[in-house]
Amino acid sequence: MHLNSYIRVLFVGTFWIAVHMLHANGASAAMDPRFELDSQTLSGLKADPKPQRTRVKRAAKNLGVKLLKTARPESSKGSSAPEQSFNLESPLQAISDQEIVAKTYDSWNRIIPANNMQQKPLTLETSTFSLTLDPQRYPTFARMDGGRIILDQNGSIPPLVKSLIEDKDASLRIVSEAPADTRRFMASLLEAAGFYSVEENFSMEFGVDPKLSIHSDFKVEKTAESLIKQDVVLVNSGRTSLPPSLGEFLKKEGFSMYEPFTSLKSFAQRDTRPIHNISAKNQPDMIDSILAAFSLSPERDRRLDVFAADNNGITLSVKADRYFERGGQRYVVTSFDGDPINYTLFRILETKGYKVVVIEPKDDFK
């Protein structure tokens, strides 16, 4: 046995003796100095290539849960480092594929109204074979050319059967994208529908000032004449809907917006915030309207005793056009007419901790 191997065996044996003594004497027993382990010696040992933390995280990911790392408080025994524990946070209740498909089907039938043939279960029959697909497991969607899209959401149609279906009926398309990823699912359906044009990540703007920018996941031109006939379809696969007024505006401009998934119950809705319309024309009213939009009620013509807290024998009172406090900070909103004395007063206020917002005569709403 080589000397290095002998030393390693002796070291490991000594280590386990120390562990055994600790268990025998209780968790609170002091470590015998003879068995203390030097950190440099330990660094030479190989670490477990798959530590427990990694295995826990991988298992949690497979279960669809999120790991939150928390620190356990140090014990009264004087442990040198807090242990780590994992808190399992359950995700939102998943929306079923059936609900997603049903919502898609409702919107799809408004984009391409299905005829009686397209609504019937798929049945192929020749002198040598007959094939029928269960419409509950394999729902169908209409195509622009009168054909059908078969949704194989679980990928359960064998490849040879797919080939048999496509060879028998060239107007059929099979989509195997899972509904859970609503954007990819919708992209696959639109690609298979036979539209004249499908553009992803579409944006358009209206006006100059103010300028309205609208984004949609997909823009669809059903035929080559869709633009001329003002029959352009916009499709969003996200969780939040456009305001109804914006939908009406788009309809007048020749765009029909479809958002099939905005009503699904576990989709998080974006917080709605009020829009304040500032219609004042003159500067003082405009300032008051803006402050009111922030729920601020300033004091008008407030006299500020600048050196009151210093007790230095100096008394300086400065008039603030508007004064308010927010978040522990003192604010002054004042007009500036170019007088250098007023400018000096503003600087003094700033040195005493006031936030001074200076409005010049040329300043407009922006």
Short mmCIF file of C-alpha atoms in Angstrom, two decimals:
data_model
loop_
_atom_site.label_atom_id
_atom_site.label_comp_id
_atom_site.label_asym_id
_atom_site.label_seq_id
_atom_site.Cartn_x
_atom_site.Cartn_y
_atom_site.Cartn_z
CA MET A 1 0.00 0.00 0.00
CA HIS A 2 1.35 3.41 -0.93
CA LEU A 3 2.01 5.91 1.86
CA ASN A 4 -0.66 8.33 0.59
CA SER A 5 -3.31 5.59 0.55
CA TYR A 6 -2.30 4.53 4.07
CA ILE A 7 -2.65 8.10 5.38
CA ARG A 8 -6.07 8.45 3.74
CA VAL A 9 -7.35 5.20 5.31
CA LEU A 10 -6.03 6.28 8.71
CA PHE A 11 -7.70 9.70 8.34
CA VAL A 12 -11.11 8.25 7.35
CA GLY A 13 -10.96 5.76 10.22
CA THR A 14 -10.17 8.54 12.68
CA PHE A 15 -13.05 10.61 11.34
CA TRP A 16 -15.64 7.86 11.87
CA ILE A 17 -14.33 7.20 15.40
CA ALA A 18 -14.97 10.87 16.18
CA VAL A 19 -18.49 10.70 14.76
CA HIS A 20 -19.26 7.57 16.79
CA MET A 21 -18.05 9.25 20.00
CA LEU A 22 -20.24 12.28 19.34
CA HIS A 23 -23.35 10.13 18.96
CA ALA A 24 -22.48 8.15 22.07
CA ASN A 25 -22.02 11.24 24.24
CA GLY A 26 -25.01 13.25 22.92
CA ALA A 27 -25.32 16.04 20.38
CA SER A 28 -24.09 18.68 22.80
CA ALA A 29 -20.78 16.94 23.64
CA ALA A 30 -17.67 18.98 22.89
CA MET A 31 -15.37 17.85 20.09
CA ASP A 32 -12.15 16.22 21.29
CA PRO A 33 -9.26 18.36 19.97
CA ARG A 34 -7.58 15.20 18.69
CA PHE A 35 -10.41 14.64 16.23
CA GLU A 36 -10.92 18.17 14.93
CA LEU A 37 -10.78 18.27 11.12
CA ASP A 38 -8.75 20.88 9.34
CA SER A 39 -10.69 22.63 6.51
CA GLN A 40 -7.71 22.33 4.13
CA THR A 41 -7.65 18.57 4.67
CA LEU A 42 -11.38 18.30 3.98
CA SER A 43 -11.06 20.28 0.75
CA GLY A 44 -9.12 17.40 -0.76
CA LEU A 45 -12.06 15.01 -0.47
CA LYS A 46 -14.31 14.62 -3.49
CA ALA A 47 -17.77 16.10 -3.12
CA ASP A 48 -20.89 14.20 -3.97
CA PRO A 49 -21.41 14.90 -7.71
CA LYS A 50 -25.19 15.06 -7.15
CA PRO A 51 -25.82 16.79 -3.81
CA GLN A 52 -29.17 16.45 -2.10
CA ARG A 53 -30.18 20.07 -2.90
CA THR A 54 -29.81 19.41 -6.63
CA ARG A 55 -31.89 16.24 -6.43
CA VAL A 56 -34.63 18.01 -4.47
CA LYS A 57 -34.77 20.88 -6.98
CA ARG A 58 -34.91 18.47 -9.92
CA ALA A 59 -37.70 16.43 -8.34
CA ALA A 60 -39.67 19.58 -7.51
CA LYS A 61 -39.33 20.82 -11.08
CA ASN A 62 -40.76 17.55 -12.39
CA LEU A 63 -43.72 17.94 -10.05
CA GLY A 64 -44.38 21.50 -11.23
CA VAL A 65 -43.69 23.21 -7.91
CA LYS A 66 -41.46 26.10 -6.96
CA LEU A 67 -38.70 25.93 -4.38
CA LEU A 68 -38.29 28.79 -1.92
CA LYS A 69 -34.97 28.78 -0.08
CA THR A 70 -35.34 29.74 3.57
CA ALA A 71 -32.79 29.98 6.35
CA ARG A 72 -33.45 28.05 9.54
CA PRO A 73 -32.72 30.11 12.69
CA GLU A 74 -29.50 29.25 14.46
CA SER A 75 -30.00 26.92 17.40
CA SER A 76 -29.12 27.81 20.96
CA LYS A 77 -26.35 25.21 20.82
CA GLY A 78 -24.19 27.67 18.92
CA SER A 79 -24.22 26.10 15.46
CA SER A 80 -21.87 27.98 13.20
CA ALA A 81 -24.08 28.24 10.12
CA PRO A 82 -27.85 28.13 9.57
CA GLU A 83 -29.19 25.10 7.81
CA GLN A 84 -31.18 25.43 4.59
CA SER A 85 -34.69 24.11 4.22
CA PHE A 86 -37.05 24.10 1.25
CA ASN A 87 -40.60 25.33 1.23
CA LEU A 88 -42.83 23.91 -1.50
CA GLU A 89 -45.08 26.52 -3.05
CA SER A 90 -47.93 25.04 -5.05
CA PRO A 91 -48.58 26.61 -8.48
CA LEU A 92 -51.95 27.96 -9.55
CA GLN A 93 -54.47 25.33 -10.46
CA ALA A 94 -53.80 24.38 -14.05
CA ILE A 95 -56.37 25.09 -16.75
CA SER A 96 -57.44 21.90 -18.49
CA ASP A 97 -56.61 21.37 -22.14
CA GLN A 98 -60.32 20.87 -22.79
CA GLU A 99 -61.10 24.41 -21.59
CA ILE A 100 -58.38 25.89 -23.79
CA VAL A 101 -59.56 23.92 -26.82
CA ALA A 102 -63.18 24.95 -26.19
CA LYS A 103 -62.24 28.64 -26.00
CA THR A 104 -60.14 28.32 -29.15
CA TYR A 105 -62.99 26.58 -30.97
CA ASP A 106 -65.45 29.37 -30.14
CA SER A 107 -63.16 32.08 -31.52
CA TRP A 108 -62.09 29.96 -34.49
CA ASN A 109 -65.66 29.48 -35.68
CA ARG A 110 -66.06 33.26 -35.80
CA ILE A 111 -62.91 33.61 -37.89
CA ILE A 112 -63.76 30.70 -40.23
CA PRO A 113 -67.43 29.66 -39.95
CA ALA A 114 -67.52 25.88 -40.31
CA ASN A 115 -69.88 24.18 -42.77
CA ASN A 116 -71.80 20.97 -42.09
CA MET A 117 -69.14 18.74 -43.62
CA GLN A 118 -66.36 20.25 -41.52
CA GLN A 119 -68.36 19.71 -38.34
CA LYS A 120 -68.92 16.00 -38.90
CA PRO A 121 -66.56 13.38 -37.39
CA LEU A 122 -63.69 12.41 -39.65
CA THR A 123 -64.46 9.20 -41.51
CA LEU A 124 -62.36 7.78 -44.32
CA GLU A 125 -63.60 4.72 -46.18
CA THR A 126 -62.36 2.82 -49.22
CA SER A 127 -62.74 -0.69 -50.54
CA THR A 128 -59.73 -1.75 -48.47
CA PHE A 129 -60.12 0.14 -45.16
CA SER A 130 -62.34 2.40 -43.08
CA LEU A 131 -61.09 4.88 -40.50
CA THR A 132 -63.01 6.97 -37.96
CA LEU A 133 -61.63 9.40 -35.37
CA ASP A 134 -63.50 10.14 -32.15
CA PRO A 135 -64.47 13.86 -32.37
CA GLN A 136 -64.20 14.22 -28.59
CA ARG A 137 -60.56 13.13 -28.54
CA TYR A 138 -59.65 14.59 -31.92
CA PRO A 139 -61.62 17.83 -32.44
CA THR A 140 -61.55 19.41 -35.88
CA PHE A 141 -61.18 23.04 -36.98
CA ALA A 142 -62.17 24.49 -40.34
CA ARG A 143 -59.60 25.53 -42.96
CA MET A 144 -59.96 28.34 -45.48
CA ASP A 145 -60.08 25.91 -48.46
CA GLY A 146 -62.95 23.89 -46.98
CA GLY A 147 -60.67 21.26 -45.48
CA ARG A 148 -60.18 20.46 -41.83
CA ILE A 149 -57.52 20.61 -39.14
CA ILE A 150 -57.39 17.59 -36.84
CA LEU A 151 -56.14 18.34 -33.36
CA ASP A 152 -54.01 15.50 -32.01
CA GLN A 153 -53.25 17.25 -28.72
CA ASN A 154 -51.75 14.20 -27.02
CA GLY A 155 -49.80 12.97 -30.04
CA SER A 156 -51.65 9.67 -29.89
CA ILE A 157 -52.24 9.18 -33.63
CA PRO A 158 -49.57 6.71 -34.85
CA PRO A 159 -47.28 8.05 -37.58
CA LEU A 160 -48.47 5.45 -40.12
CA VAL A 161 -52.10 6.40 -39.47
CA LYS A 162 -51.19 10.09 -39.93
CA SER A 163 -49.58 9.25 -43.25
CA LEU A 164 -52.68 7.27 -44.25
CA ILE A 165 -54.98 10.22 -43.44
CA GLU A 166 -52.87 12.82 -45.26
CA ASP A 167 -52.46 10.60 -48.33
CA LYS A 168 -56.18 9.95 -48.53
CA ASP A 169 -57.32 13.59 -48.10
CA ALA A 170 -54.92 16.38 -49.10
CA SER A 171 -57.17 19.03 -47.52
CA LEU A 172 -56.57 17.64 -44.02
CA ARG A 173 -53.88 18.93 -41.68
CA ILE A 174 -52.90 17.36 -38.35
CA VAL A 175 -51.73 19.63 -35.51
CA SER A 176 -50.00 17.96 -32.57
CA GLU A 177 -49.12 21.03 -30.50
CA ALA A 178 -50.18 20.82 -26.84
CA PRO A 179 -52.84 23.41 -25.87
CA ALA A 180 -51.11 24.32 -22.58
CA ASP A 181 -48.70 26.65 -24.41
CA THR A 182 -51.44 28.84 -25.83
CA ARG A 183 -49.15 30.93 -28.05
CA ARG A 184 -47.47 27.99 -29.79
CA PHE A 185 -50.81 26.20 -29.95
CA MET A 186 -52.45 29.13 -31.71
CA ALA A 187 -49.45 29.58 -34.03
CA SER A 188 -49.72 25.95 -35.15
CA LEU A 189 -53.44 26.26 -35.87
CA LEU A 190 -53.03 29.50 -37.83
CA GLU A 191 -50.20 28.00 -39.87
CA ALA A 192 -52.32 24.98 -40.79
CA ALA A 193 -55.43 27.01 -41.65
CA GLY A 194 -54.38 28.01 -45.16
CA PHE A 195 -54.69 31.78 -44.70
CA TYR A 196 -53.24 34.14 -47.29
CA SER A 197 -50.90 35.65 -44.71
CA VAL A 198 -50.04 35.16 -41.01
CA GLU A 199 -47.68 37.63 -39.33
CA GLU A 200 -46.42 37.09 -35.79
CA ASN A 201 -45.62 39.88 -33.30
CA PHE A 202 -47.55 42.52 -35.22
CA SER A 203 -47.53 46.18 -34.14
CA MET A 204 -49.18 49.27 -35.58
CA GLU A 205 -49.49 52.92 -34.59
CA PHE A 206 -52.24 55.50 -34.88
CA GLY A 207 -51.78 59.27 -34.62
CA VAL A 208 -48.72 61.36 -33.85
CA ASP A 209 -49.34 63.21 -30.56
CA PRO A 210 -50.83 61.43 -28.78
CA LYS A 211 -49.64 58.25 -30.51
CA LEU A 212 -51.46 54.97 -29.95
CA SER A 213 -49.39 51.79 -30.37
CA ILE A 214 -51.18 48.44 -30.51
CA HIS A 215 -49.51 45.04 -30.40
CA SER A 216 -51.01 41.66 -31.20
CA ASP A 217 -49.48 38.19 -31.23
CA PHE A 218 -50.75 37.48 -34.74
CA LYS A 219 -52.12 39.42 -37.71
CA VAL A 220 -54.09 37.32 -40.20
CA GLU A 221 -55.13 38.22 -43.75
CA LYS A 222 -57.62 35.57 -44.75
CA THR A 223 -57.42 36.40 -48.48
CA ALA A 224 -55.40 38.63 -50.78
CA GLU A 225 -58.20 41.20 -50.56
CA SER A 226 -58.42 41.35 -46.76
CA LEU A 227 -56.68 44.74 -46.54
CA ILE A 228 -58.83 46.25 -49.26
CA LYS A 229 -62.03 44.88 -47.70
CA GLN A 230 -60.89 45.89 -44.20
CA ASP A 231 -61.22 42.32 -43.01
CA VAL A 232 -57.97 41.83 -41.11
CA VAL A 233 -57.91 39.54 -38.06
CA LEU A 234 -55.79 40.18 -34.96
CA VAL A 235 -55.29 37.33 -32.48
CA ASN A 236 -53.87 37.53 -28.97
CA SER A 237 -52.99 34.37 -27.08
CA GLY A 238 -52.25 36.14 -23.78
CA ARG A 239 -54.06 36.46 -20.49
CA THR A 240 -55.26 40.06 -20.51
CA SER A 241 -57.77 41.67 -22.82
CA LEU A 242 -57.84 45.01 -24.55
CA PRO A 243 -60.29 47.59 -23.21
CA PRO A 244 -63.68 47.31 -24.99
CA SER A 245 -63.36 50.87 -26.30
CA LEU A 246 -60.08 49.96 -28.01
CA GLY A 247 -61.70 46.93 -29.60
CA GLU A 248 -64.44 49.14 -31.02
CA PHE A 249 -61.82 51.56 -32.35
CA LEU A 250 -59.97 48.74 -34.12
CA LYS A 251 -63.19 47.47 -35.67
CA LYS A 252 -63.79 50.89 -37.23
CA GLU A 253 -60.26 50.74 -38.65
CA GLY A 254 -60.92 47.35 -40.28
CA PHE A 255 -59.35 45.05 -37.65
CA SER A 256 -61.19 42.34 -35.72
CA MET A 257 -59.52 41.38 -32.44
CA TYR A 258 -59.90 37.85 -31.01
CA GLU A 259 -58.64 36.99 -27.53
CA PRO A 260 -59.91 33.49 -26.69
CA PHE A 261 -58.05 32.91 -23.42
CA THR A 262 -58.67 36.10 -21.42
CA SER A 263 -61.66 34.69 -19.51
CA LEU A 264 -60.01 31.51 -18.22
CA LYS A 265 -60.31 31.61 -14.44
CA SER A 266 -56.73 30.97 -13.26
CA PHE A 267 -55.08 33.40 -15.64
CA ALA A 268 -53.79 36.36 -13.62
CA GLN A 269 -55.48 39.60 -14.59
CA ARG A 270 -53.42 42.75 -14.84
CA ASP A 271 -54.23 45.42 -12.26
CA THR A 272 -56.34 48.19 -13.73
CA ARG A 273 -55.31 51.75 -12.99
CA PRO A 274 -57.31 54.90 -13.62
CA ILE A 275 -56.42 57.28 -16.43
CA HIS A 276 -56.53 60.96 -15.49
CA ASN A 277 -57.43 63.44 -18.20
CA ILE A 278 -55.64 66.78 -17.76
CA SER A 279 -57.74 69.29 -19.68
CA ALA A 280 -56.50 72.52 -18.04
CA LYS A 281 -55.05 75.11 -20.41
CA ASN A 282 -53.30 77.60 -18.14
CA GLN A 283 -50.19 76.64 -16.19
CA PRO A 284 -51.46 77.06 -12.57
CA ASP A 285 -54.56 74.92 -13.18
CA MET A 286 -52.44 72.38 -15.01
CA ILE A 287 -50.09 72.06 -12.01
CA ASP A 288 -53.01 71.60 -9.62
CA SER A 289 -54.57 68.96 -11.90
CA ILE A 290 -51.36 66.97 -12.08
CA LEU A 291 -50.90 67.05 -8.30
CA ALA A 292 -54.54 66.01 -7.84
CA ALA A 293 -53.92 63.05 -10.15
CA PHE A 294 -51.31 61.92 -7.60
CA SER A 295 -53.84 62.43 -4.78
CA LEU A 296 -51.84 65.40 -3.45
CA SER A 297 -53.43 68.48 -1.86
CA PRO A 298 -50.66 71.07 -1.52
CA GLU A 299 -50.80 74.09 0.75
CA ARG A 300 -50.86 77.32 -1.22
CA ASP A 301 -48.48 80.22 -0.39
CA ARG A 302 -46.99 78.35 2.58
CA ARG A 303 -44.38 80.33 4.57
CA LEU A 304 -41.36 78.13 5.36
CA ASP A 305 -39.12 79.09 8.29
CA VAL A 306 -35.86 77.83 6.81
CA PHE A 307 -33.56 78.06 9.85
CA ALA A 308 -36.13 77.36 12.60
CA ALA A 309 -34.47 74.09 13.62
CA ASP A 310 -30.93 75.48 13.64
CA ASN A 311 -31.40 77.96 16.51
CA ASN A 312 -28.60 80.10 15.05
CA GLY A 313 -30.25 83.49 15.46
CA ILE A 314 -31.15 83.70 11.76
CA THR A 315 -34.77 83.94 10.73
CA LEU A 316 -35.54 83.45 7.06
CA SER A 317 -39.08 82.94 5.81
CA VAL A 318 -39.56 81.80 2.20
CA LYS A 319 -42.95 81.65 0.49
CA ALA A 320 -43.68 78.43 -1.40
CA ASP A 321 -46.33 78.59 -4.12
CA ARG A 322 -47.29 74.98 -3.32
CA TYR A 323 -46.00 72.84 -0.47
CA PHE A 324 -46.71 69.20 0.38
CA GLU A 325 -45.11 66.22 2.09
CA ARG A 326 -44.97 62.69 0.77
CA GLY A 327 -43.05 59.64 1.92
CA GLY A 328 -41.25 61.63 4.62
CA GLN A 329 -39.95 64.12 2.05
CA ARG A 330 -40.83 67.84 1.88
CA TYR A 331 -41.67 69.23 -1.58
CA VAL A 332 -41.96 72.76 -2.91
CA VAL A 333 -43.48 73.55 -6.32
CA THR A 334 -42.80 77.13 -7.31
CA SER A 335 -42.70 79.40 -10.36
CA PHE A 336 -39.50 81.05 -11.51
CA ASP A 337 -39.49 84.39 -13.29
CA GLY A 338 -35.74 84.74 -13.74
CA ASP A 339 -35.11 86.78 -10.57
CA PRO A 340 -31.64 85.75 -9.23
CA ILE A 341 -32.78 86.39 -5.65
CA ASN A 342 -35.56 83.83 -6.00
CA TYR A 343 -33.07 81.40 -7.51
CA THR A 344 -30.85 81.82 -4.41
CA LEU A 345 -33.82 81.16 -2.17
CA PHE A 346 -34.54 77.93 -4.06
CA ARG A 347 -30.96 76.80 -3.52
CA ILE A 348 -31.18 77.57 0.20
CA LEU A 349 -34.33 75.45 0.45
CA GLU A 350 -32.54 72.59 -1.30
CA THR A 351 -29.62 72.77 1.16
CA LYS A 352 -32.15 72.43 4.00
CA GLY A 353 -33.56 69.20 2.57
CA TYR A 354 -36.50 70.45 0.50
CA LYS A 355 -37.16 69.00 -2.95
CA VAL A 356 -37.80 72.07 -5.11
CA VAL A 357 -39.68 71.70 -8.41
CA VAL A 358 -39.14 74.89 -10.42
CA ILE A 359 -41.72 75.74 -13.09
CA GLU A 360 -40.68 78.29 -15.72
CA PRO A 361 -43.17 80.36 -17.78
CA LYS A 362 -42.29 78.44 -20.96
CA ASP A 363 -43.08 75.05 -19.43
CA ASP A 364 -46.09 73.25 -20.87
CA PHE A 365 -47.73 69.96 -19.84
CA LYS A 366 -44.72 67.87 -20.89
#
